[in-house]
Amino acid sequence: MEVESARVTTTEAASPLRKIISVASIAAGIQFGWALQLSLLTPYVQLLGIPHKWSSLIWLCGPVSGMIVQPIVGYYSDNCKSRFGRRKPFIAAGAVLVAIAVFLIGYAADFGHLMGDPKEGIKTRAISFFVLGFWILDVANNTLQGPCRALLADLSGSDHKKTRTANAFFSFFMAVGNILGYAAGSYTNLFHMFPFTETKSCDVYCANLKTCFFISIALLLVVTIIALSYVKEKPWSPEEGKTVDGGEITDADDKATKTPFFLEIFTALKNLERPMWILLMVTALNWLAWFPFLLFDTDWMGKEVYGGTSGGTAEQLRVYDNGVRAGALGLMLNAIVLGITSLAIETLARWIGGVQRLWGLVNFVLAICLVMTVVVTKLAEAHRRNDVIMTADGRLLPPPSGIKAAALAIFTILGIPQAITFSIPFALASIFCKTSGSDSSAGQGLSLGVLNLAIVVPQMVVSFLAGPFDALFGGGNLPAFVFGAVAAAVSGAVAIIMLPSPPPAAVAGGFH
């Protein structure tokens, strides 16, 4: 989730489409690593010895950095006067930080072992390296995304059609990165590409994680180097004429009136009209529903569906690992459906009768899918109680194909509401900003910044409370999923009943 404060020069011409595609391709490298985080890192955290009820706290970095790092980076990239350009230094720095973070995460167990961590139980030193690397990784990803989107806006100039096309390509490459990341996460033998990744302190699962991250950083560096070498960004100077952004108005004499970014956010919140408040309410409820599943989806597959554990015997760990890999396959299917649905949002909105009705209905789909995780879990538990689940040589059997298919179907169907969640709120925020009759001076970037608060604050709430909340009900992932189902249903009802319909003309190009 990002907020950019992109300065736009009013006389700037649009760049060729091939340059825009080159910059947009960086999203594939960013999203490859993000997909690996979602599919593999929560189980890895537990392998290091962090209890399930506290593992969600690790994910606080995402919303915290999304709320702080991206606005700050976007703000300063607007005013950067480097000879290399305004955005490119930040993009390059973000890519380097990703490489450092991936190294720390992948080798956390090895570093901890060298410093005296025990073979079993909580590996305190490894956890310290992991947490440091994880926070650097999320800060780096946020450092990359804001300037990338801002550079796309710069390259698009005043051509609104090309701006929509640039964002469409960015979303497309995000889907490509997701598919590649989830596919890599679902394959169990990648570590054979780099045999040195398996060590005394790093088992097959850990070695696969290292290998996935090596591939991720290679992809990111390749697309970043190509884009930064090919696209020549013109350095900003005050002599170019009047430029406008969310925090500054500059004329040819370089006279500026600046307002602190977060003061602008506070002022914009005070001046919000009713449609934006309802949009924020629906968005916040929507993310209260989504984030528990995004945190623990592969852990649910490994633990509740497959019946393994991350801290049990070697055989239980093997089964858990198989479940996590199956979950990564489900996430890949989810990404495919997400990409296809994203291209059909405008058609779906016209067919259903409006974007607010579409968003409301898919939130009910989200609620039903989260409830179905309970049904699939109970079926898997009944199978383990009543059927043969172990071979003669002591190997645990996976769940029957019907249960696996049902679990994967949940992942796949969730791609539909996820596509809407990634599109409609941002489009509506822009539309309400354009059609508002308020005298507020908030622009597009600031409106998206306010919307970002409705996304990251629920994520922080879930990161703090999901683990302890699950523990109150005996552990596992289902309590947080049920809470998410309730939040999704309420979000759907509020969207259908209270969310205003945007003007038909405004919707036509709003979902790119």
Short mmCIF file of C-alpha atoms in Angstrom, two decimals:
data_model
loop_
_atom_site.label_atom_id
_atom_site.label_comp_id
_atom_site.label_asym_id
_atom_site.label_seq_id
_atom_site.Cartn_x
_atom_site.Cartn_y
_atom_site.Cartn_z
CA MET A 1 0.00 0.00 0.00
CA GLU A 2 1.61 3.15 -1.08
CA VAL A 3 1.13 6.88 -1.21
CA GLU A 4 3.01 9.03 -3.66
CA SER A 5 3.30 12.81 -3.68
CA ALA A 6 4.36 13.11 -7.30
CA ARG A 7 5.30 16.52 -8.61
CA VAL A 8 3.89 17.04 -12.11
CA THR A 9 5.26 19.54 -14.54
CA THR A 10 2.32 20.93 -16.45
CA THR A 11 4.14 21.25 -19.77
CA GLU A 12 5.81 17.84 -19.75
CA ALA A 13 5.22 15.59 -22.75
CA ALA A 14 4.57 11.89 -22.39
CA SER A 15 7.43 9.44 -22.93
CA PRO A 16 7.25 6.48 -25.35
CA LEU A 17 5.25 3.51 -24.10
CA ARG A 18 8.30 1.22 -24.17
CA LYS A 19 9.95 3.35 -21.47
CA ILE A 20 6.84 3.20 -19.33
CA ILE A 21 6.72 -0.59 -19.68
CA SER A 22 10.40 -0.79 -18.72
CA VAL A 23 9.80 1.08 -15.45
CA ALA A 24 6.55 -0.79 -14.75
CA SER A 25 8.41 -4.11 -15.02
CA ILE A 26 10.17 -3.31 -11.73
CA ALA A 27 6.85 -4.22 -10.09
CA ALA A 28 7.46 -7.86 -11.06
CA GLY A 29 10.68 -7.93 -9.05
CA ILE A 30 9.09 -6.19 -6.07
CA GLN A 31 6.04 -8.43 -6.05
CA PHE A 32 8.08 -11.63 -6.49
CA GLY A 33 9.67 -10.98 -3.10
CA TRP A 34 6.35 -9.92 -1.56
CA ALA A 35 4.71 -13.14 -2.72
CA LEU A 36 7.50 -15.13 -1.08
CA GLN A 37 6.92 -13.20 2.15
CA LEU A 38 3.22 -14.00 2.15
CA SER A 39 3.65 -17.68 1.32
CA LEU A 40 6.78 -18.73 3.19
CA LEU A 41 7.90 -16.34 5.92
CA THR A 42 5.19 -16.92 8.57
CA PRO A 43 6.02 -20.65 8.67
CA TYR A 44 9.75 -19.81 8.67
CA VAL A 45 9.25 -17.51 11.67
CA GLN A 46 7.73 -20.40 13.60
CA LEU A 47 10.56 -22.73 12.58
CA LEU A 48 12.91 -20.26 14.27
CA GLY A 49 10.94 -20.76 17.46
CA ILE A 50 8.62 -17.75 17.64
CA PRO A 51 5.24 -18.90 19.00
CA HIS A 52 2.26 -18.67 16.61
CA LYS A 53 0.48 -16.14 18.79
CA TRP A 54 3.38 -13.69 18.46
CA SER A 55 4.40 -14.33 14.86
CA SER A 56 1.89 -11.80 13.54
CA LEU A 57 3.79 -9.02 15.35
CA ILE A 58 6.64 -9.53 12.87
CA TRP A 59 4.28 -8.33 10.15
CA LEU A 60 3.81 -4.95 11.83
CA CYS A 61 6.64 -3.67 9.65
CA GLY A 62 4.49 -3.71 6.50
CA PRO A 63 1.76 -1.35 7.70
CA VAL A 64 4.15 0.81 9.74
CA SER A 65 6.53 1.33 6.82
CA GLY A 66 3.59 1.74 4.43
CA MET A 67 2.25 4.55 6.59
CA ILE A 68 5.58 6.32 7.18
CA VAL A 69 8.27 5.36 4.67
CA GLN A 70 6.44 5.73 1.37
CA PRO A 71 4.98 9.19 2.02
CA ILE A 72 8.37 10.45 3.23
CA VAL A 73 10.28 8.91 0.33
CA GLY A 74 7.70 10.21 -2.14
CA TYR A 75 7.87 13.69 -0.63
CA TYR A 76 11.67 13.89 -0.76
CA SER A 77 11.89 12.32 -4.21
CA ASP A 78 9.70 15.19 -5.42
CA ASN A 79 12.39 17.63 -4.28
CA CYS A 80 15.50 15.60 -5.14
CA LYS A 81 17.90 17.52 -7.39
CA SER A 82 20.37 14.71 -8.13
CA ARG A 83 21.97 14.78 -11.57
CA PHE A 84 20.60 11.24 -12.06
CA GLY A 85 17.01 12.45 -11.61
CA ARG A 86 14.50 12.68 -8.81
CA ARG A 87 13.21 9.09 -8.65
CA LYS A 88 16.10 6.94 -9.86
CA PRO A 89 18.37 7.41 -6.79
CA PHE A 90 15.58 6.20 -4.50
CA ILE A 91 14.75 3.25 -6.77
CA ALA A 92 18.42 2.20 -6.86
CA ALA A 93 18.76 2.57 -3.08
CA GLY A 94 15.64 0.47 -2.54
CA ALA A 95 17.00 -2.34 -4.74
CA VAL A 96 20.30 -2.39 -2.81
CA LEU A 97 18.43 -2.50 0.52
CA VAL A 98 16.37 -5.45 -0.74
CA ALA A 99 19.59 -7.36 -1.48
CA ILE A 100 20.94 -6.69 2.03
CA ALA A 101 17.64 -7.66 3.66
CA VAL A 102 17.32 -10.90 1.71
CA PHE A 103 20.84 -11.91 2.75
CA LEU A 104 20.04 -11.31 6.44
CA ILE A 105 16.74 -13.21 6.27
CA GLY A 106 18.08 -16.18 4.32
CA TYR A 107 21.13 -16.62 6.54
CA ALA A 108 19.46 -15.78 9.87
CA ALA A 109 19.55 -19.41 11.04
CA ASP A 110 23.23 -19.75 10.02
CA PHE A 111 24.23 -16.54 11.76
CA GLY A 112 22.32 -17.60 14.87
CA HIS A 113 24.01 -21.02 14.86
CA LEU A 114 27.46 -19.41 14.60
CA MET A 115 26.63 -17.21 17.58
CA GLY A 116 25.47 -20.10 19.78
CA ASP A 117 21.76 -20.74 19.14
CA PRO A 118 20.48 -24.14 20.30
CA LYS A 119 19.41 -26.74 17.74
CA GLU A 120 15.93 -26.94 19.24
CA GLY A 121 13.57 -24.38 20.78
CA ILE A 122 13.66 -20.62 20.46
CA LYS A 123 16.64 -19.43 18.39
CA THR A 124 17.02 -15.96 19.84
CA ARG A 125 20.00 -14.79 17.79
CA ALA A 126 18.57 -16.11 14.52
CA ILE A 127 15.29 -14.34 15.28
CA SER A 128 17.19 -11.07 15.83
CA PHE A 129 18.85 -11.31 12.41
CA PHE A 130 15.56 -12.30 10.83
CA VAL A 131 13.61 -9.40 12.35
CA LEU A 132 16.32 -6.93 11.31
CA GLY A 133 16.32 -8.26 7.75
CA PHE A 134 12.54 -8.39 7.58
CA TRP A 135 12.13 -4.77 8.62
CA ILE A 136 14.82 -3.67 6.17
CA LEU A 137 13.05 -5.66 3.44
CA ASP A 138 9.71 -4.00 4.00
CA VAL A 139 11.29 -0.55 4.22
CA ALA A 140 13.17 -1.30 0.98
CA ASN A 141 10.01 -2.47 -0.81
CA ASN A 142 8.20 0.68 0.26
CA THR A 143 11.20 2.77 -0.82
CA LEU A 144 10.95 1.17 -4.26
CA GLN A 145 7.21 1.31 -4.88
CA GLY A 146 6.55 5.00 -4.24
CA PRO A 147 9.24 6.41 -6.57
CA CYS A 148 8.40 3.78 -9.22
CA ARG A 149 4.78 4.91 -9.38
CA ALA A 150 5.86 8.56 -9.24
CA LEU A 151 8.30 7.99 -12.12
CA LEU A 152 5.50 6.41 -14.15
CA ALA A 153 3.42 9.54 -13.54
CA ASP A 154 6.38 11.72 -14.61
CA LEU A 155 6.88 9.71 -17.80
CA SER A 156 3.16 9.92 -18.61
CA GLY A 157 3.24 13.72 -18.50
CA SER A 158 -0.18 15.35 -18.95
CA ASP A 159 -1.52 12.46 -21.04
CA HIS A 160 -4.26 10.98 -18.83
CA LYS A 161 -4.77 7.97 -21.09
CA LYS A 162 -1.08 7.12 -20.88
CA THR A 163 -1.23 7.56 -17.10
CA ARG A 164 -4.01 4.95 -16.89
CA THR A 165 -2.04 2.69 -19.24
CA ALA A 166 1.08 3.05 -17.07
CA ASN A 167 -0.85 1.99 -13.96
CA ALA A 168 -2.39 -0.90 -15.87
CA PHE A 169 1.07 -2.16 -16.81
CA PHE A 170 2.25 -1.75 -13.21
CA SER A 171 -0.68 -3.89 -12.02
CA PHE A 172 0.01 -6.44 -14.76
CA PHE A 173 3.63 -6.85 -13.70
CA MET A 174 2.52 -7.14 -10.06
CA ALA A 175 0.41 -10.13 -11.12
CA VAL A 176 3.39 -11.59 -13.00
CA GLY A 177 5.55 -11.23 -9.89
CA ASN A 178 2.88 -12.88 -7.75
CA ILE A 179 2.60 -15.86 -10.07
CA LEU A 180 6.37 -16.34 -10.24
CA GLY A 181 6.76 -15.97 -6.48
CA TYR A 182 3.98 -18.37 -5.56
CA ALA A 183 5.16 -20.88 -8.17
CA ALA A 184 8.67 -20.77 -6.72
CA GLY A 185 7.30 -21.10 -3.19
CA SER A 186 5.28 -24.19 -4.12
CA TYR A 187 8.27 -26.09 -5.58
CA THR A 188 10.17 -28.17 -3.01
CA ASN A 189 13.42 -28.90 -4.84
CA LEU A 190 14.64 -25.45 -5.82
CA PHE A 191 17.51 -25.69 -3.34
CA HIS A 192 19.23 -28.17 -5.69
CA MET A 193 20.05 -25.15 -7.88
CA PHE A 194 22.27 -23.86 -5.06
CA PRO A 195 23.36 -26.87 -2.95
CA PHE A 196 25.39 -24.63 -0.63
CA THR A 197 22.14 -23.23 0.82
CA GLU A 198 21.53 -26.40 2.86
CA THR A 199 23.63 -26.34 6.03
CA LYS A 200 23.61 -27.87 9.52
CA SER A 201 21.48 -25.04 10.81
CA CYS A 202 19.37 -24.61 7.65
CA ASP A 203 17.21 -27.58 6.61
CA VAL A 204 15.57 -28.23 3.24
CA TYR A 205 12.72 -25.78 3.91
CA CYS A 206 15.17 -23.06 4.91
CA ALA A 207 17.41 -23.83 1.90
CA ASN A 208 14.43 -23.53 -0.43
CA LEU A 209 13.62 -20.17 1.12
CA LYS A 210 17.19 -18.98 0.52
CA THR A 211 17.06 -20.13 -3.09
CA CYS A 212 13.72 -18.42 -3.70
CA PHE A 213 15.10 -15.16 -2.35
CA PHE A 214 18.24 -15.45 -4.49
CA ILE A 215 16.04 -15.79 -7.58
CA SER A 216 13.92 -12.88 -6.37
CA ILE A 217 16.85 -10.53 -5.93
CA ALA A 218 18.30 -11.56 -9.31
CA LEU A 219 15.01 -10.72 -11.04
CA LEU A 220 14.67 -7.41 -9.21
CA LEU A 221 18.24 -6.32 -9.97
CA VAL A 222 17.93 -7.25 -13.65
CA VAL A 223 14.68 -5.35 -14.28
CA THR A 224 15.84 -2.39 -12.17
CA ILE A 225 19.20 -2.08 -13.93
CA ILE A 226 17.52 -2.34 -17.34
CA ALA A 227 14.90 0.29 -16.47
CA LEU A 228 17.31 2.76 -14.85
CA SER A 229 19.80 2.40 -17.70
CA TYR A 230 17.21 2.75 -20.45
CA VAL A 231 15.07 5.55 -19.04
CA LYS A 232 16.83 8.90 -18.86
CA GLU A 233 15.12 10.96 -16.19
CA LYS A 234 15.48 14.73 -16.52
CA PRO A 235 16.59 16.30 -13.22
CA TRP A 236 14.10 18.75 -11.76
CA SER A 237 15.01 22.40 -11.48
CA PRO A 238 12.89 25.39 -10.43
CA GLU A 239 13.58 27.10 -13.77
CA GLU A 240 11.33 24.59 -15.54
CA GLY A 241 8.29 26.58 -14.55
CA LYS A 242 5.50 26.16 -12.05
CA THR A 243 5.17 22.67 -10.57
CA VAL A 244 2.64 21.40 -8.11
CA ASP A 245 2.61 18.63 -5.54
CA GLY A 246 0.77 17.86 -2.33
CA GLY A 247 3.11 19.88 -0.15
CA GLU A 248 4.61 22.67 -2.25
CA ILE A 249 3.84 25.21 -4.99
CA THR A 250 6.98 26.43 -6.75
CA ASP A 251 7.30 29.13 -9.42
CA ALA A 252 10.20 30.16 -11.62
CA ASP A 253 11.74 32.20 -8.78
CA ASP A 254 11.79 29.08 -6.59
CA LYS A 255 9.54 30.65 -4.01
CA ALA A 256 7.85 27.89 -2.07
CA THR A 257 5.29 27.50 0.60
CA LYS A 258 5.69 24.14 2.32
CA THR A 259 3.36 22.31 4.65
CA PRO A 260 4.52 19.21 6.55
CA PHE A 261 3.08 16.12 4.90
CA PHE A 262 1.46 14.67 8.02
CA LEU A 263 -0.08 18.03 8.89
CA GLU A 264 -1.71 17.92 5.47
CA ILE A 265 -3.07 14.44 6.23
CA PHE A 266 -4.58 15.74 9.49
CA THR A 267 -6.11 18.75 7.70
CA ALA A 268 -7.55 16.53 4.97
CA LEU A 269 -9.17 14.25 7.56
CA LYS A 270 -10.85 17.24 9.19
CA ASN A 271 -12.32 18.36 5.85
CA LEU A 272 -13.53 15.00 4.57
CA GLU A 273 -17.07 14.81 3.24
CA ARG A 274 -19.51 11.98 3.92
CA PRO A 275 -18.72 9.86 0.80
CA MET A 276 -15.04 9.68 1.73
CA TRP A 277 -15.82 8.78 5.36
CA ILE A 278 -18.02 5.90 4.18
CA LEU A 279 -15.30 4.81 1.76
CA LEU A 280 -12.78 4.79 4.61
CA MET A 281 -15.17 2.75 6.76
CA VAL A 282 -15.73 0.12 4.07
CA THR A 283 -12.01 -0.04 3.32
CA ALA A 284 -11.01 -0.44 6.97
CA LEU A 285 -13.55 -3.22 7.54
CA ASN A 286 -12.42 -4.86 4.30
CA TRP A 287 -8.79 -4.99 5.45
CA LEU A 288 -9.77 -6.26 8.90
CA ALA A 289 -11.23 -9.18 6.96
CA TRP A 290 -8.33 -9.70 4.58
CA PHE A 291 -5.24 -9.38 6.74
CA PRO A 292 -5.67 -12.46 9.01
CA PHE A 293 -5.93 -14.69 5.95
CA LEU A 294 -3.01 -12.96 4.19
CA LEU A 295 -0.88 -13.53 7.29
CA PHE A 296 -1.74 -17.16 7.99
CA ASP A 297 -3.08 -18.73 4.77
CA THR A 298 -0.14 -21.07 4.13
CA ASP A 299 0.18 -21.80 7.85
CA TRP A 300 -3.51 -22.82 7.81
CA MET A 301 -2.80 -25.25 4.97
CA GLY A 302 0.16 -26.78 6.76
CA LYS A 303 -1.42 -26.99 10.20
CA GLU A 304 -5.20 -27.29 9.96
CA VAL A 305 -5.61 -28.88 6.53
CA TYR A 306 -2.56 -31.15 6.35
CA GLY A 307 -2.29 -31.78 10.09
CA GLY A 308 1.41 -31.00 10.46
CA THR A 309 3.18 -28.79 12.96
CA SER A 310 6.17 -26.50 12.69
CA GLY A 311 7.57 -27.54 16.07
CA GLY A 312 6.85 -31.29 16.25
CA THR A 313 8.62 -34.39 15.00
CA ALA A 314 10.50 -34.54 11.73
CA GLU A 315 7.55 -36.32 10.14
CA GLN A 316 5.07 -33.70 11.37
CA LEU A 317 7.39 -31.00 10.05
CA ARG A 318 7.53 -32.73 6.65
CA VAL A 319 3.73 -32.81 6.45
CA TYR A 320 3.52 -29.18 7.54
CA ASP A 321 6.03 -28.22 4.86
CA ASN A 322 3.96 -30.05 2.22
CA GLY A 323 0.91 -28.13 3.33
CA VAL A 324 2.75 -24.81 3.11
CA ARG A 325 3.83 -25.70 -0.43
CA ALA A 326 0.24 -26.56 -1.32
CA GLY A 327 -0.78 -23.17 0.08
CA ALA A 328 1.79 -21.47 -2.15
CA LEU A 329 0.22 -23.27 -5.11
CA GLY A 330 -3.16 -21.93 -3.98
CA LEU A 331 -1.74 -18.42 -3.87
CA MET A 332 -0.45 -18.83 -7.41
CA LEU A 333 -3.95 -19.83 -8.58
CA ASN A 334 -5.27 -16.85 -6.63
CA ALA A 335 -2.88 -14.52 -8.48
CA ILE A 336 -3.99 -15.86 -11.88
CA VAL A 337 -7.66 -15.24 -11.07
CA LEU A 338 -6.78 -11.83 -9.63
CA GLY A 339 -5.09 -10.81 -12.87
CA ILE A 340 -7.96 -12.00 -15.06
CA THR A 341 -10.58 -10.34 -12.84
CA SER A 342 -8.67 -7.05 -12.83
CA LEU A 343 -9.15 -6.80 -16.59
CA ALA A 344 -12.91 -7.35 -16.25
CA ILE A 345 -13.79 -4.98 -13.39
CA GLU A 346 -15.47 -2.33 -15.54
CA THR A 347 -17.58 -4.96 -17.31
CA LEU A 348 -18.55 -6.57 -14.00
CA ALA A 349 -19.51 -3.20 -12.51
CA ARG A 350 -21.82 -2.42 -15.44
CA TRP A 351 -23.35 -5.91 -15.33
CA ILE A 352 -24.00 -5.89 -11.56
CA GLY A 353 -25.25 -2.30 -11.42
CA GLY A 354 -22.50 -0.12 -9.99
CA VAL A 355 -19.11 -0.30 -8.35
CA GLN A 356 -20.49 0.00 -4.81
CA ARG A 357 -22.78 -2.98 -5.39
CA LEU A 358 -19.94 -4.97 -6.96
CA TRP A 359 -17.66 -4.24 -4.01
CA GLY A 360 -20.40 -5.16 -1.55
CA LEU A 361 -21.19 -8.46 -3.25
CA VAL A 362 -17.57 -9.60 -3.48
CA ASN A 363 -17.14 -8.80 0.21
CA PHE A 364 -19.88 -11.35 0.88
CA VAL A 365 -17.92 -13.77 -1.32
CA LEU A 366 -14.91 -13.08 0.89
CA ALA A 367 -16.98 -13.75 4.02
CA ILE A 368 -18.28 -17.06 2.63
CA CYS A 369 -14.77 -18.20 1.69
CA LEU A 370 -13.46 -17.41 5.17
CA VAL A 371 -16.31 -19.38 6.73
CA MET A 372 -15.51 -22.26 4.40
CA THR A 373 -12.03 -22.48 5.90
CA VAL A 374 -13.77 -23.70 9.06
CA VAL A 375 -15.70 -26.32 7.10
CA VAL A 376 -12.58 -27.60 5.31
CA THR A 377 -10.67 -27.70 8.61
CA LYS A 378 -13.38 -29.75 10.33
CA LEU A 379 -13.50 -32.19 7.40
CA ALA A 380 -9.72 -32.61 7.57
CA GLU A 381 -9.86 -33.18 11.34
CA ALA A 382 -12.64 -35.75 10.93
CA HIS A 383 -10.56 -37.58 8.33
CA ARG A 384 -7.57 -37.73 10.70
CA ARG A 385 -9.76 -39.12 13.49
CA ASN A 386 -11.63 -41.73 11.48
CA ASP A 387 -9.38 -42.89 8.66
CA VAL A 388 -5.93 -44.39 8.18
CA ILE A 389 -3.49 -41.47 8.07
CA MET A 390 -0.16 -43.28 8.45
CA THR A 391 1.68 -45.80 6.29
CA ALA A 392 3.26 -48.95 7.65
CA ASP A 393 6.68 -47.30 7.77
CA GLY A 394 5.37 -44.41 9.89
CA ARG A 395 4.89 -41.74 7.22
CA LEU A 396 1.87 -39.47 7.63
CA LEU A 397 -0.49 -39.36 4.67
CA PRO A 398 -1.74 -36.07 3.16
CA PRO A 399 -5.46 -35.25 3.33
CA PRO A 400 -7.69 -36.80 0.65
CA SER A 401 -7.81 -35.13 -2.75
CA GLY A 402 -11.33 -33.78 -2.14
CA ILE A 403 -10.23 -31.82 0.94
CA LYS A 404 -7.13 -30.51 -0.83
CA ALA A 405 -9.25 -29.46 -3.81
CA ALA A 406 -11.70 -27.62 -1.54
CA ALA A 407 -8.87 -25.73 0.18
CA LEU A 408 -7.30 -24.76 -3.15
CA ALA A 409 -10.73 -23.67 -4.43
CA ILE A 410 -10.94 -21.19 -1.52
CA PHE A 411 -7.60 -19.67 -2.51
CA THR A 412 -8.66 -19.50 -6.15
CA ILE A 413 -12.07 -17.91 -5.60
CA LEU A 414 -10.56 -15.32 -3.26
CA GLY A 415 -8.74 -13.88 -6.29
CA ILE A 416 -12.05 -12.30 -7.36
CA PRO A 417 -12.69 -10.14 -4.25
CA GLN A 418 -8.97 -9.42 -3.98
CA ALA A 419 -8.94 -7.88 -7.46
CA ILE A 420 -11.81 -5.59 -6.44
CA THR A 421 -10.05 -4.66 -3.18
CA PHE A 422 -6.92 -3.66 -5.10
CA SER A 423 -8.88 -1.52 -7.60
CA ILE A 424 -12.18 0.02 -6.55
CA PRO A 425 -11.17 1.82 -3.31
CA PHE A 426 -8.38 3.73 -5.05
CA ALA A 427 -10.59 4.61 -8.02
CA LEU A 428 -13.40 5.82 -5.75
CA ALA A 429 -10.99 7.94 -3.68
CA SER A 430 -9.84 9.70 -6.87
CA ILE A 431 -13.41 10.12 -8.12
CA PHE A 432 -14.71 11.54 -4.82
CA CYS A 433 -11.74 13.92 -4.77
CA LYS A 434 -12.58 15.21 -8.27
CA THR A 435 -16.31 15.56 -7.65
CA SER A 436 -16.11 16.92 -4.09
CA GLY A 437 -17.75 20.26 -3.47
CA SER A 438 -15.55 20.87 -0.43
CA ASP A 439 -13.21 23.83 -0.31
CA SER A 440 -10.46 21.52 0.87
CA SER A 441 -7.25 21.82 -1.11
CA ALA A 442 -6.49 18.10 -0.92
CA GLY A 443 -5.37 16.68 -4.24
CA GLN A 444 -5.22 13.17 -5.65
CA GLY A 445 -2.04 12.17 -3.83
CA LEU A 446 -3.32 13.43 -0.51
CA SER A 447 -6.68 11.68 -0.95
CA LEU A 448 -4.86 8.39 -1.58
CA GLY A 449 -2.75 9.12 1.49
CA VAL A 450 -5.89 9.39 3.60
CA LEU A 451 -7.19 6.15 2.07
CA ASN A 452 -3.87 4.51 2.94
CA LEU A 453 -4.58 5.14 6.63
CA ALA A 454 -7.77 3.06 6.35
CA ILE A 455 -5.62 0.21 5.01
CA VAL A 456 -2.57 0.24 7.28
CA VAL A 457 -4.32 0.93 10.60
CA PRO A 458 -6.45 -2.27 10.36
CA GLN A 459 -3.28 -4.18 9.41
CA MET A 460 -1.60 -2.90 12.57
CA VAL A 461 -4.60 -3.89 14.66
CA VAL A 462 -4.58 -7.42 13.21
CA SER A 463 -0.80 -7.73 13.65
CA PHE A 464 -1.14 -6.84 17.34
CA LEU A 465 -4.21 -8.88 18.14
CA ALA A 466 -4.51 -11.86 15.75
CA GLY A 467 -2.08 -14.14 17.57
CA PRO A 468 -3.36 -13.50 21.13
CA PHE A 469 -6.97 -13.61 19.86
CA ASP A 470 -6.37 -17.06 18.35
CA ALA A 471 -4.72 -18.18 21.58
CA LEU A 472 -7.84 -17.24 23.59
CA PHE A 473 -9.78 -19.84 21.58
CA GLY A 474 -7.25 -22.63 21.84
CA GLY A 475 -4.75 -21.59 19.17
CA GLY A 476 -4.82 -22.17 15.44
CA ASN A 477 -5.91 -19.80 12.71
CA LEU A 478 -9.68 -20.24 12.64
CA PRO A 479 -10.71 -17.63 15.26
CA ALA A 480 -9.04 -14.80 13.27
CA PHE A 481 -10.56 -16.14 10.03
CA VAL A 482 -14.06 -16.14 11.56
CA PHE A 483 -13.51 -12.59 12.81
CA GLY A 484 -12.47 -11.68 9.25
CA ALA A 485 -15.66 -13.24 7.87
CA VAL A 486 -17.78 -11.06 10.15
CA ALA A 487 -15.83 -7.94 9.17
CA ALA A 488 -16.21 -8.80 5.47
CA ALA A 489 -19.98 -9.24 5.80
CA VAL A 490 -20.35 -5.91 7.60
CA SER A 491 -18.13 -4.23 4.99
CA GLY A 492 -20.31 -5.64 2.19
CA ALA A 493 -23.52 -4.43 3.82
CA VAL A 494 -22.14 -0.92 4.40
CA ALA A 495 -20.91 -0.74 0.79
CA ILE A 496 -24.29 -1.69 -0.69
CA ILE A 497 -26.44 0.38 1.68
CA MET A 498 -24.38 3.50 2.37
CA LEU A 499 -21.62 3.95 -0.21
CA PRO A 500 -22.65 6.57 -2.80
CA SER A 501 -22.53 5.76 -6.50
CA PRO A 502 -19.92 7.75 -8.45
CA PRO A 503 -21.04 9.67 -11.54
CA PRO A 504 -21.25 7.25 -14.52
CA ALA A 505 -18.85 9.36 -16.56
CA ALA A 506 -16.23 9.19 -13.84
CA VAL A 507 -16.25 5.41 -13.68
CA ALA A 508 -15.37 4.91 -17.33
CA GLY A 509 -11.61 5.15 -16.86
CA GLY A 510 -11.38 4.70 -13.13
CA PHE A 511 -10.04 1.18 -12.77
CA HIS A 512 -6.72 1.26 -14.57
#
